[in-house]
mmCIF file of C-alpha atoms in Angstrom:
data_model
loop_
_atom_site.group_PDB
_atom_site.id
_atom_site.type_symbol
_atom_site.label_atom_id
_atom_site.label_comp_id
_atom_site.label_asym_id
_atom_site.label_seq_id
_atom_site.Cartn_x
_atom_site.Cartn_y
_atom_site.Cartn_z
ATOM 1 C CA MET A 1 119.054 233.726 108.650
ATOM 2 C CA LEU A 2 119.661 231.228 111.731
ATOM 3 C CA ASP A 3 118.941 233.354 114.647
ATOM 4 C CA TRP A 4 121.958 232.981 117.405
ATOM 5 C CA ARG A 5 119.579 232.750 120.247
ATOM 6 C CA GLU A 6 118.040 229.630 118.494
ATOM 7 C CA ALA A 7 121.574 228.433 117.703
ATOM 8 C CA ALA A 8 122.311 228.589 121.499
ATOM 9 C CA ARG A 9 119.248 226.487 122.503
ATOM 10 C CA GLY A 10 120.833 223.721 120.763
ATOM 11 C CA PRO A 11 122.799 220.493 121.683
ATOM 12 C CA VAL A 12 125.973 222.653 122.892
ATOM 13 C CA VAL A 13 127.304 219.850 124.853
ATOM 14 C CA THR A 14 127.150 217.257 122.286
ATOM 15 C CA TYR A 15 128.716 219.427 119.704
ATOM 16 C CA GLY A 16 131.502 220.540 122.215
ATOM 17 C CA LEU A 17 132.173 216.879 123.156
ATOM 18 C CA ILE A 18 132.603 216.100 119.764
ATOM 19 C CA GLY A 19 134.641 219.175 118.832
ATOM 20 C CA VAL A 20 136.827 218.519 121.851
ATOM 21 C CA CYS A 21 137.708 214.940 120.789
ATOM 22 C CA CYS A 22 138.047 215.633 117.241
ATOM 23 C CA LEU A 23 140.441 218.435 118.078
ATOM 24 C CA VAL A 24 142.584 216.133 120.549
ATOM 25 C CA PHE A 25 142.961 213.540 117.860
ATOM 26 C CA VAL A 26 144.145 215.785 115.204
ATOM 27 C CA ILE A 27 146.699 217.408 117.253
ATOM 28 C CA GLY A 28 147.894 214.414 118.660
ATOM 29 C CA PRO A 29 150.117 211.607 117.376
ATOM 30 C CA VAL A 30 147.680 209.044 116.067
ATOM 31 C CA SER A 31 145.980 211.342 113.466
ATOM 32 C CA GLY A 32 149.726 211.707 111.829
ATOM 33 C CA PHE A 33 149.113 215.544 111.025
ATOM 34 C CA ASN A 34 151.082 216.945 113.533
ATOM 35 C CA PRO A 35 154.937 216.871 112.177
ATOM 36 C CA ALA A 36 155.970 217.572 115.368
ATOM 37 C CA TYR A 37 155.758 214.059 116.410
ATOM 38 C CA GLY A 38 157.835 212.721 113.444
ATOM 39 C CA THR A 39 157.427 209.790 111.470
ATOM 40 C CA GLY A 40 158.366 206.082 111.388
ATOM 41 C CA ASP A 41 159.863 204.745 114.629
ATOM 42 C CA ALA A 42 159.573 207.894 115.952
ATOM 43 C CA LEU A 43 155.809 208.514 115.589
ATOM 44 C CA LEU A 44 155.325 204.843 116.879
ATOM 45 C CA ALA A 45 157.029 205.686 120.064
ATOM 46 C CA ALA A 46 155.241 209.193 120.432
ATOM 47 C CA GLN A 47 151.961 207.002 120.288
ATOM 48 C CA SER A 48 152.935 204.771 122.729
ATOM 49 C CA ALA A 49 154.146 207.451 125.140
ATOM 50 C CA TYR A 50 150.757 209.338 124.294
ATOM 51 C CA PHE A 51 148.450 206.431 125.142
ATOM 52 C CA GLU A 52 150.223 205.599 128.483
ATOM 53 C CA ARG A 53 150.300 209.367 129.496
ATOM 54 C CA TRP A 54 146.258 209.911 128.851
ATOM 55 C CA GLY A 55 145.037 206.462 128.866
ATOM 56 C CA VAL A 56 143.722 204.091 131.700
ATOM 57 C CA ILE A 57 146.426 201.435 132.521
ATOM 58 C CA PRO A 58 144.564 199.346 135.009
ATOM 59 C CA SER A 59 147.434 198.051 137.309
ATOM 60 C CA GLU A 60 148.513 201.910 137.591
ATOM 61 C CA LEU A 61 145.011 203.235 138.214
ATOM 62 C CA LEU A 62 144.425 200.862 141.220
ATOM 63 C CA SER A 63 147.653 201.193 142.548
ATOM 64 C CA GLY A 64 146.419 204.887 143.411
ATOM 65 C CA SER A 65 149.498 206.774 141.923
ATOM 66 C CA GLY A 66 148.499 210.572 141.764
ATOM 67 C CA PRO A 67 148.440 211.158 137.690
ATOM 68 C CA ALA A 68 146.887 207.727 136.876
ATOM 69 C CA LEU A 69 143.818 208.893 139.280
ATOM 70 C CA LEU A 70 143.185 211.550 136.584
ATOM 71 C CA THR A 71 143.522 209.047 133.633
ATOM 72 C CA PRO A 72 139.714 207.948 133.470
ATOM 73 C CA ALA A 73 138.593 211.569 132.640
ATOM 74 C CA THR A 74 141.572 212.043 130.057
ATOM 75 C CA ALA A 75 141.006 209.021 128.525
ATOM 76 C CA LEU A 76 137.445 209.735 127.618
ATOM 77 C CA PHE A 77 138.729 212.312 125.187
ATOM 78 C CA VAL A 78 141.569 210.109 123.655
ATOM 79 C CA HIS A 79 141.187 207.775 120.379
ATOM 80 C CA GLY A 80 143.370 204.930 118.963
ATOM 81 C CA GLY A 81 142.480 205.605 115.336
ATOM 82 C CA TRP A 82 140.345 207.094 112.646
ATOM 83 C CA LEU A 83 137.590 204.542 112.804
ATOM 84 C CA HIS A 84 137.605 204.356 116.741
ATOM 85 C CA LEU A 85 137.052 208.157 116.431
ATOM 86 C CA LEU A 86 134.272 208.552 113.646
ATOM 87 C CA GLY A 87 132.483 205.265 115.286
ATOM 88 C CA ASN A 88 132.201 207.183 118.497
ATOM 89 C CA MET A 89 131.575 210.629 116.994
ATOM 90 C CA LEU A 90 128.872 209.342 114.870
ATOM 91 C CA PHE A 91 126.953 207.636 117.792
ATOM 92 C CA LEU A 92 127.354 210.294 119.886
ATOM 93 C CA TYR A 93 125.897 212.882 117.323
ATOM 94 C CA VAL A 94 122.813 210.733 116.864
ATOM 95 C CA PHE A 95 121.868 209.819 120.089
ATOM 96 C CA GLY A 96 123.546 212.635 122.333
ATOM 97 C CA MET A 97 121.455 215.388 120.978
ATOM 98 C CA MET A 98 118.127 214.228 122.093
ATOM 99 C CA ALA A 99 119.564 213.071 125.535
ATOM 100 C CA GLU A 100 121.176 216.478 126.111
ATOM 101 C CA GLU A 101 117.684 218.065 125.236
ATOM 102 C CA ARG A 102 116.129 216.127 127.486
ATOM 103 C CA MET A 103 118.360 216.093 130.469
ATOM 104 C CA GLY A 104 119.748 219.738 130.076
ATOM 105 C CA ARG A 105 123.271 220.538 129.209
ATOM 106 C CA VAL A 106 124.741 220.647 132.789
ATOM 107 C CA ARG A 107 123.155 217.430 133.847
ATOM 108 C CA PHE A 108 124.074 215.881 130.554
ATOM 109 C CA ALA A 109 127.823 216.997 130.595
ATOM 110 C CA LEU A 110 127.948 215.853 134.333
ATOM 111 C CA PHE A 111 126.171 212.313 133.374
ATOM 112 C CA TYR A 112 128.415 211.827 130.455
ATOM 113 C CA VAL A 113 131.700 212.324 132.300
ATOM 114 C CA VAL A 114 130.662 210.255 135.549
ATOM 115 C CA CYS A 115 129.302 207.488 133.705
ATOM 116 C CA GLY A 116 132.286 207.347 131.299
ATOM 117 C CA CYS A 117 134.735 207.488 134.214
ATOM 118 C CA LEU A 118 132.987 204.483 135.996
ATOM 119 C CA ALA A 119 132.819 202.521 132.818
ATOM 120 C CA LEU A 120 136.512 202.697 132.569
ATOM 121 C CA LEU A 121 136.850 202.104 136.701
ATOM 122 C CA ALA A 122 134.996 199.065 136.251
ATOM 123 C CA TYR A 123 136.857 197.604 133.418
ATOM 124 C CA ALA A 124 140.305 198.389 135.529
ATOM 125 C CA VAL A 125 138.716 196.527 138.366
ATOM 126 C CA ALA A 126 137.965 193.400 136.432
ATOM 127 C CA HIS A 127 141.169 193.498 134.748
ATOM 128 C CA ALA A 128 143.453 194.805 137.816
ATOM 129 C CA ASP A 129 146.669 193.240 136.730
ATOM 130 C CA SER A 130 146.507 194.467 133.100
ATOM 131 C CA ASP A 131 149.150 196.798 131.556
ATOM 132 C CA GLN A 132 147.291 197.411 128.614
ATOM 133 C CA THR A 133 146.047 200.795 127.880
ATOM 134 C CA LEU A 134 142.405 201.800 127.433
ATOM 135 C CA VAL A 135 141.274 205.226 125.662
ATOM 136 C CA GLY A 136 138.173 206.208 124.014
ATOM 137 C CA ALA A 137 134.795 207.666 124.480
ATOM 138 C CA SER A 138 132.937 204.314 124.141
ATOM 139 C CA GLY A 139 132.032 203.743 128.108
ATOM 140 C CA ALA A 140 130.378 207.544 128.080
ATOM 141 C CA ILE A 141 128.621 206.965 124.637
ATOM 142 C CA SER A 142 127.179 203.506 125.694
ATOM 143 C CA ALA A 143 125.818 205.325 128.957
ATOM 144 C CA VAL A 144 124.020 207.686 126.554
ATOM 145 C CA LEU A 145 122.646 204.937 124.659
ATOM 146 C CA GLY A 146 121.442 203.280 128.012
ATOM 147 C CA ALA A 147 119.539 206.593 128.838
ATOM 148 C CA PHE A 148 118.294 206.853 125.259
ATOM 149 C CA LEU A 149 116.819 203.727 125.675
ATOM 150 C CA PHE A 150 114.607 204.522 128.611
ATOM 151 C CA LEU A 151 113.983 207.979 127.508
ATOM 152 C CA PHE A 152 112.992 207.207 123.992
ATOM 153 C CA PRO A 153 112.060 203.753 123.469
ATOM 154 C CA ARG A 154 109.832 204.769 120.470
ATOM 155 C CA ALA A 155 112.197 206.625 118.628
ATOM 156 C CA ARG A 156 112.777 204.809 115.143
ATOM 157 C CA VAL A 157 116.543 204.429 114.211
ATOM 158 C CA THR A 158 117.721 203.750 110.750
ATOM 159 C CA SER A 159 120.435 201.078 111.261
ATOM 160 C CA LEU A 160 122.875 198.938 108.932
ATOM 161 C CA PHE A 161 123.091 195.371 110.101
ATOM 162 C CA PRO A 162 125.922 193.639 108.152
ATOM 163 C CA PHE A 163 124.111 190.150 107.956
ATOM 164 C CA LEU A 164 121.163 192.082 106.203
ATOM 165 C CA LEU A 165 123.710 193.205 103.186
ATOM 166 C CA PHE A 166 123.963 196.703 105.091
ATOM 167 C CA LEU A 167 120.265 197.506 104.028
ATOM 168 C CA PRO A 168 119.184 200.673 105.811
ATOM 169 C CA LEU A 169 116.445 199.626 107.816
ATOM 170 C CA ARG A 170 114.212 201.524 110.388
ATOM 171 C CA PHE A 171 113.505 200.048 113.802
ATOM 172 C CA PRO A 172 112.245 201.000 117.077
ATOM 173 C CA ALA A 173 115.340 202.609 119.373
ATOM 174 C CA TRP A 174 114.523 199.617 121.764
ATOM 175 C CA ILE A 175 115.308 196.887 119.240
ATOM 176 C CA VAL A 176 118.344 198.560 117.849
ATOM 177 C CA LEU A 177 119.664 199.060 121.436
ATOM 178 C CA ILE A 178 118.831 195.705 123.073
ATOM 179 C CA PHE A 179 120.402 194.193 120.056
ATOM 180 C CA TRP A 180 123.452 196.321 120.218
ATOM 181 C CA PHE A 181 123.545 195.442 124.166
ATOM 182 C CA ALA A 182 123.285 191.458 123.399
ATOM 183 C CA LEU A 183 126.254 191.690 120.996
ATOM 184 C CA GLN A 184 128.363 193.467 123.641
ATOM 185 C CA TRP A 185 127.238 190.760 126.177
ATOM 186 C CA LEU A 186 128.423 188.158 123.895
ATOM 187 C CA ALA A 187 131.680 189.742 122.872
ATOM 188 C CA ALA A 188 132.571 190.548 126.464
ATOM 189 C CA ARG A 189 132.154 186.769 127.501
ATOM 190 C CA SER A 190 134.756 186.014 124.868
ATOM 191 C CA ALA A 191 136.947 188.676 124.825
ATOM 192 C CA ASP A 192 140.459 188.673 127.236
ATOM 193 C CA SER A 193 142.560 191.295 128.879
ATOM 194 C CA GLY A 194 144.516 191.920 125.723
ATOM 195 C CA PRO A 195 144.479 194.575 123.016
ATOM 196 C CA GLY A 196 140.851 195.099 121.523
ATOM 197 C CA VAL A 197 137.535 196.648 122.289
ATOM 198 C CA ALA A 198 136.767 196.788 126.123
ATOM 199 C CA TYR A 199 133.053 195.569 125.729
ATOM 200 C CA LEU A 200 133.160 195.244 129.648
ATOM 201 C CA ALA A 201 133.139 199.102 129.662
ATOM 202 C CA HIS A 202 130.603 199.320 127.056
ATOM 203 C CA LEU A 203 128.268 197.178 129.334
ATOM 204 C CA VAL A 204 128.985 198.950 132.456
ATOM 205 C CA GLY A 205 128.454 202.122 130.872
ATOM 206 C CA PHE A 206 125.174 201.222 129.080
ATOM 207 C CA CYS A 207 123.702 199.665 132.282
ATOM 208 C CA ALA A 208 124.892 203.013 134.350
ATOM 209 C CA GLY A 209 123.004 205.263 131.748
ATOM 210 C CA PHE A 210 119.882 203.217 131.611
ATOM 211 C CA LEU A 211 119.880 203.094 135.580
ATOM 212 C CA TYR A 212 120.432 206.712 135.865
ATOM 213 C CA ALA A 213 117.557 207.435 133.678
ATOM 214 C CA TRP A 214 115.052 205.188 135.241
ATOM 215 C CA GLY A 215 116.288 206.475 138.731
ATOM 216 C CA ARG A 216 116.242 209.949 137.855
ATOM 217 C CA TYR A 217 113.096 210.322 135.524
ATOM 218 C CA GLY A 218 110.974 207.230 136.318
ATOM 219 C CA ARG A 219 107.776 206.022 134.096
ATOM 220 C CA THR A 220 105.979 209.608 134.502
ATOM 221 C CA ASP A 221 108.956 211.560 132.655
ATOM 222 C CA ARG A 222 109.330 209.110 129.484
ATOM 223 C CA VAL A 223 108.621 210.223 126.349
ATOM 224 C CA ALA A 224 105.771 207.949 125.225
ATOM 225 C CA ALA A 225 104.666 209.057 121.912
ATOM 226 C CA PRO A 226 107.141 208.524 119.168
ATOM 227 C CA ALA A 227 110.074 210.677 119.191
ATOM 228 C CA GLN A 228 111.837 212.387 116.211
ATOM 229 C CA ALA A 229 113.488 209.762 113.870
ATOM 230 C CA THR A 230 117.244 209.336 114.382
ATOM 231 C CA GLU A 231 119.749 207.524 112.422
ATOM 232 C CA GLY A 232 123.065 205.755 113.259
ATOM 233 C CA GLU A 233 124.782 202.237 112.619
ATOM 234 C CA SER A 234 124.209 199.272 114.361
ATOM 235 C CA GLN A 235 127.816 199.074 116.160
ATOM 236 C CA PRO A 236 129.503 201.979 118.084
#
């Protein structure tokens, strides 16, 4: 039988973030589970209004209006669809637990929110005239990946690569995460400000997370020995 004290020492913040994101998604209009939002055109209108209220709209955020200034924080818990939610939560589950254990709960929670907001703000500044809504925890989770790369470079990650027929292969974390970063960089160079994936937010979040871990922990605090194996996909 699991001792409650042992459970309390687990990655409470990581589980809590996953739980909040899932709850927000299920009760919102995007999941389709809440009958209060109606169906058909009414549901589509509710989804659009939902994203505009809680997501980041760069042109409004940079105008300095009161409600818009809070959207970088609220957007971290809003997702645009099932794949968006599940992909982000998978990466948070895989990499967040070890990062939280290393940083501590309070520091990890602050790190997650601050880096996530920074990533969204950077995207807004780069697309200052855009009226497209930006939602999702990808920037914050990218920061977790960046910190993980510094703290646990030798942890072995089971990844699925499409060009290798989705065979599950195990690589050191530094190979997987640098490969992921390179893909985001290439995608960001070819992306525009229209609807799609905010690759720039991923890059800013990743760099912020890595630099924070480097500045806070330094070389003497890195985990030198191979860390516990973890699993994940090749893309968040």
